Amino acid sequence: MRFYELRAPKESKYTGNLSARHKWGGLPGLRCPECKATWAGSMTAYPSVDLSSLPERSEYEKPRAESFDEFVRLRELVRPLVPPGAQLLPGAMFGPLVGTATGTFSPLFFYYLEMPLVHHQALEQLQAEGVRSPRGFPERPPPCPKCGRDAFRFPENPILDATSLPENTDLFRLSDFESIFIATERFVEAVRRLGLDELDIREVPVR
Ligand SMILES: [Zn+2]
């Protein structure tokens, strides 16, 4: 199986503009006592997560930086609500998008890194093609052992670590670079067959 990085094209014929946020907000940023960084780098949203049963839900509304212990408390409160093994970095968002969209949108609209959008019809087409809907690089400094912050920059010529690739999905983010979308050959072939635009697609080697 080959793998491909997906990006929004530099120029687009679509005018889509989104003014929306995730219904429940998200995890705050944190101040790490170990590496001294204050950060919130997550690009991941969990649209299916519903915080309405959580008495502490108002604590996820306001973006801010918290102490490490307070961040961990808030993170562990939502842990049972996300899929097993899901990554919960500072800034991870919860709930469906709520807001307004104006202009035109391509079937696969990846302009907002934290909000990749797929037309409902395009998703159904991809699923009908057998696409299953929704890491790793050599030689790099380890992330902070306490907060997990990773200062490593995405390489020009990345190589995917074959042992780290998920087997049950055809589209995913890299857990160590959440701004990078990777699709399988099955996904890319279905996109091309269906004529869904608009994505820049480049193959990424695996070893
Ligand atoms: Zn740290």
Short mmCIF file of C-alpha atoms in Angstrom, two decimals, residues 12-154:
data_model
loop_
_atom_site.label_atom_id
_atom_site.label_comp_id
_atom_site.label_asym_id
_atom_site.label_seq_id
_atom_site.Cartn_x
_atom_site.Cartn_y
_atom_site.Cartn_z
CA SER A 12 -8.44 27.57 -5.52
CA LYS A 13 -11.48 28.29 -7.66
CA TYR A 14 -13.66 27.99 -4.57
CA THR A 15 -14.57 30.90 -2.33
CA GLY A 16 -15.50 28.98 0.81
CA ASN A 17 -15.26 30.85 4.07
CA LEU A 18 -16.07 29.42 7.44
CA SER A 19 -16.94 31.20 10.64
CA ALA A 20 -17.43 28.36 13.07
CA ARG A 21 -16.16 26.78 16.25
CA HIS A 22 -16.51 23.43 17.93
CA LYS A 23 -19.56 23.35 20.16
CA TRP A 24 -17.86 22.41 23.43
CA GLY A 25 -14.58 24.27 23.05
CA GLY A 26 -11.51 22.29 23.94
CA LEU A 27 -8.59 21.53 26.18
CA PRO A 28 -6.68 24.57 27.42
CA GLY A 29 -3.02 25.18 26.70
CA LEU A 30 -0.49 24.34 29.37
CA ARG A 31 2.59 25.73 31.08
CA CYS A 32 5.11 22.94 31.38
CA PRO A 33 7.38 22.99 34.46
CA GLU A 34 9.84 20.66 32.71
CA CYS A 35 10.55 22.23 29.28
CA LYS A 36 9.21 25.68 30.35
CA ALA A 37 7.06 25.98 27.22
CA THR A 38 3.56 27.44 27.24
CA TRP A 39 1.74 25.91 24.33
CA ALA A 40 -1.42 24.56 22.71
CA GLY A 41 -0.53 22.84 19.49
CA SER A 42 -3.31 20.37 18.85
CA MET A 43 -4.97 20.43 15.44
CA THR A 44 -7.29 17.57 16.31
CA ALA A 45 -11.01 17.91 16.88
CA TYR A 46 -13.37 15.19 18.04
CA PRO A 47 -16.71 16.26 16.51
CA SER A 48 -18.58 13.27 17.96
CA VAL A 49 -17.59 14.00 21.55
CA ASP A 50 -20.48 15.37 23.60
CA LEU A 51 -19.56 17.12 26.85
CA SER A 52 -23.16 17.81 27.87
CA SER A 53 -23.03 15.14 30.58
CA LEU A 54 -19.89 16.63 32.11
CA PRO A 55 -20.58 18.97 35.08
CA GLU A 56 -17.22 20.70 34.37
CA ARG A 57 -18.08 21.43 30.70
CA SER A 58 -17.87 25.22 31.15
CA GLU A 59 -14.17 24.80 31.97
CA TYR A 60 -13.51 23.91 28.31
CA GLU A 61 -15.04 27.04 26.81
CA LYS A 62 -12.31 29.64 27.22
CA PRO A 63 -8.92 29.28 25.48
CA ARG A 64 -6.20 29.86 28.07
CA ALA A 65 -3.02 28.36 29.48
CA GLU A 66 -3.27 26.27 32.65
CA SER A 67 -0.74 24.67 34.99
CA PHE A 68 0.32 21.16 34.05
CA ASP A 69 -1.70 19.53 36.85
CA GLU A 70 -4.87 21.45 35.97
CA PHE A 71 -4.42 20.56 32.30
CA VAL A 72 -4.08 16.88 33.21
CA ARG A 73 -7.22 17.05 35.36
CA LEU A 74 -9.26 18.49 32.49
CA ARG A 75 -7.73 16.08 29.98
CA GLU A 76 -8.53 13.01 32.08
CA LEU A 77 -12.15 14.14 32.59
CA VAL A 78 -12.74 13.86 28.83
CA ARG A 79 -10.58 10.75 28.31
CA PRO A 80 -13.55 8.34 28.68
CA LEU A 81 -15.45 10.27 25.99
CA VAL A 82 -12.83 10.02 23.20
CA PRO A 83 -11.94 6.89 21.23
CA PRO A 84 -9.48 4.54 23.00
CA GLY A 85 -5.88 5.59 22.37
CA ALA A 86 -6.89 9.01 20.99
CA GLN A 87 -4.27 11.72 21.38
CA LEU A 88 -5.32 14.58 23.66
CA LEU A 89 -2.85 17.42 23.26
CA PRO A 90 -3.36 20.96 24.61
CA GLY A 91 -5.90 22.69 22.37
CA ALA A 92 -7.75 19.55 21.19
CA MET A 93 -11.37 20.51 20.39
CA PHE A 94 -14.70 18.78 21.08
CA GLY A 95 -18.13 18.72 19.50
CA PRO A 96 -19.60 19.45 16.08
CA LEU A 97 -18.80 22.67 14.22
CA VAL A 98 -21.33 25.40 14.93
CA GLY A 99 -21.38 28.57 12.88
CA THR A 100 -21.85 29.83 9.35
CA ALA A 101 -20.33 28.93 6.01
CA THR A 102 -20.42 31.25 3.00
CA GLY A 103 -19.22 30.86 -0.58
CA THR A 104 -18.48 27.67 -2.47
CA PHE A 105 -16.69 24.60 -1.14
CA SER A 106 -14.88 21.83 -2.97
CA PRO A 107 -15.98 18.27 -2.09
CA LEU A 108 -12.74 17.89 -0.12
CA PHE A 109 -11.96 21.19 1.57
CA PHE A 110 -8.71 21.09 3.54
CA TYR A 111 -7.99 24.80 3.95
CA TYR A 112 -8.59 24.81 7.67
CA LEU A 113 -6.02 22.44 9.14
CA GLU A 114 -8.05 22.02 12.29
CA MET A 115 -11.30 21.65 10.34
CA PRO A 116 -10.88 19.48 7.22
CA LEU A 117 -14.30 19.38 5.55
CA VAL A 118 -15.79 16.71 3.33
CA HIS A 119 -19.13 17.18 1.60
CA HIS A 120 -21.65 14.66 2.91
CA GLN A 121 -22.27 13.38 -0.61
CA ALA A 122 -18.52 13.02 -1.25
CA LEU A 123 -18.16 11.07 1.99
CA GLU A 124 -20.94 8.71 0.94
CA GLN A 125 -19.31 8.28 -2.47
CA LEU A 126 -15.96 7.50 -0.87
CA GLN A 127 -17.53 5.01 1.51
CA ALA A 128 -19.31 3.36 -1.41
CA GLU A 129 -15.86 2.96 -3.01
CA GLY A 130 -14.71 1.03 0.05
CA VAL A 131 -12.74 3.86 1.66
CA ARG A 132 -12.59 3.53 5.43
CA SER A 133 -13.09 6.90 7.08
CA PRO A 134 -11.48 8.04 9.87
CA ARG A 135 3.29 8.62 12.50
CA GLY A 136 6.61 8.36 12.74
CA PHE A 137 10.02 9.71 11.57
CA PRO A 138 13.65 8.68 12.04
CA GLU A 139 16.42 10.63 13.79
CA ARG A 140 14.69 13.20 15.90
CA PRO A 141 14.96 14.65 19.39
CA PRO A 142 12.47 13.15 21.83
CA PRO A 143 9.43 15.19 22.93
CA CYS A 144 9.26 16.66 26.43
CA PRO A 145 8.82 13.69 28.81
CA LYS A 146 6.33 15.58 31.00
CA CYS A 147 3.95 17.41 28.65
CA GLY A 148 4.67 15.70 25.33
CA ARG A 149 5.61 18.92 23.52
CA ASP A 150 7.54 18.17 20.36
CA ALA A 151 9.66 20.98 18.92
CA PHE A 152 10.74 18.96 15.89
CA ARG A 153 9.80 20.58 12.59
CA PHE A 154 8.11 18.66 9.83
#
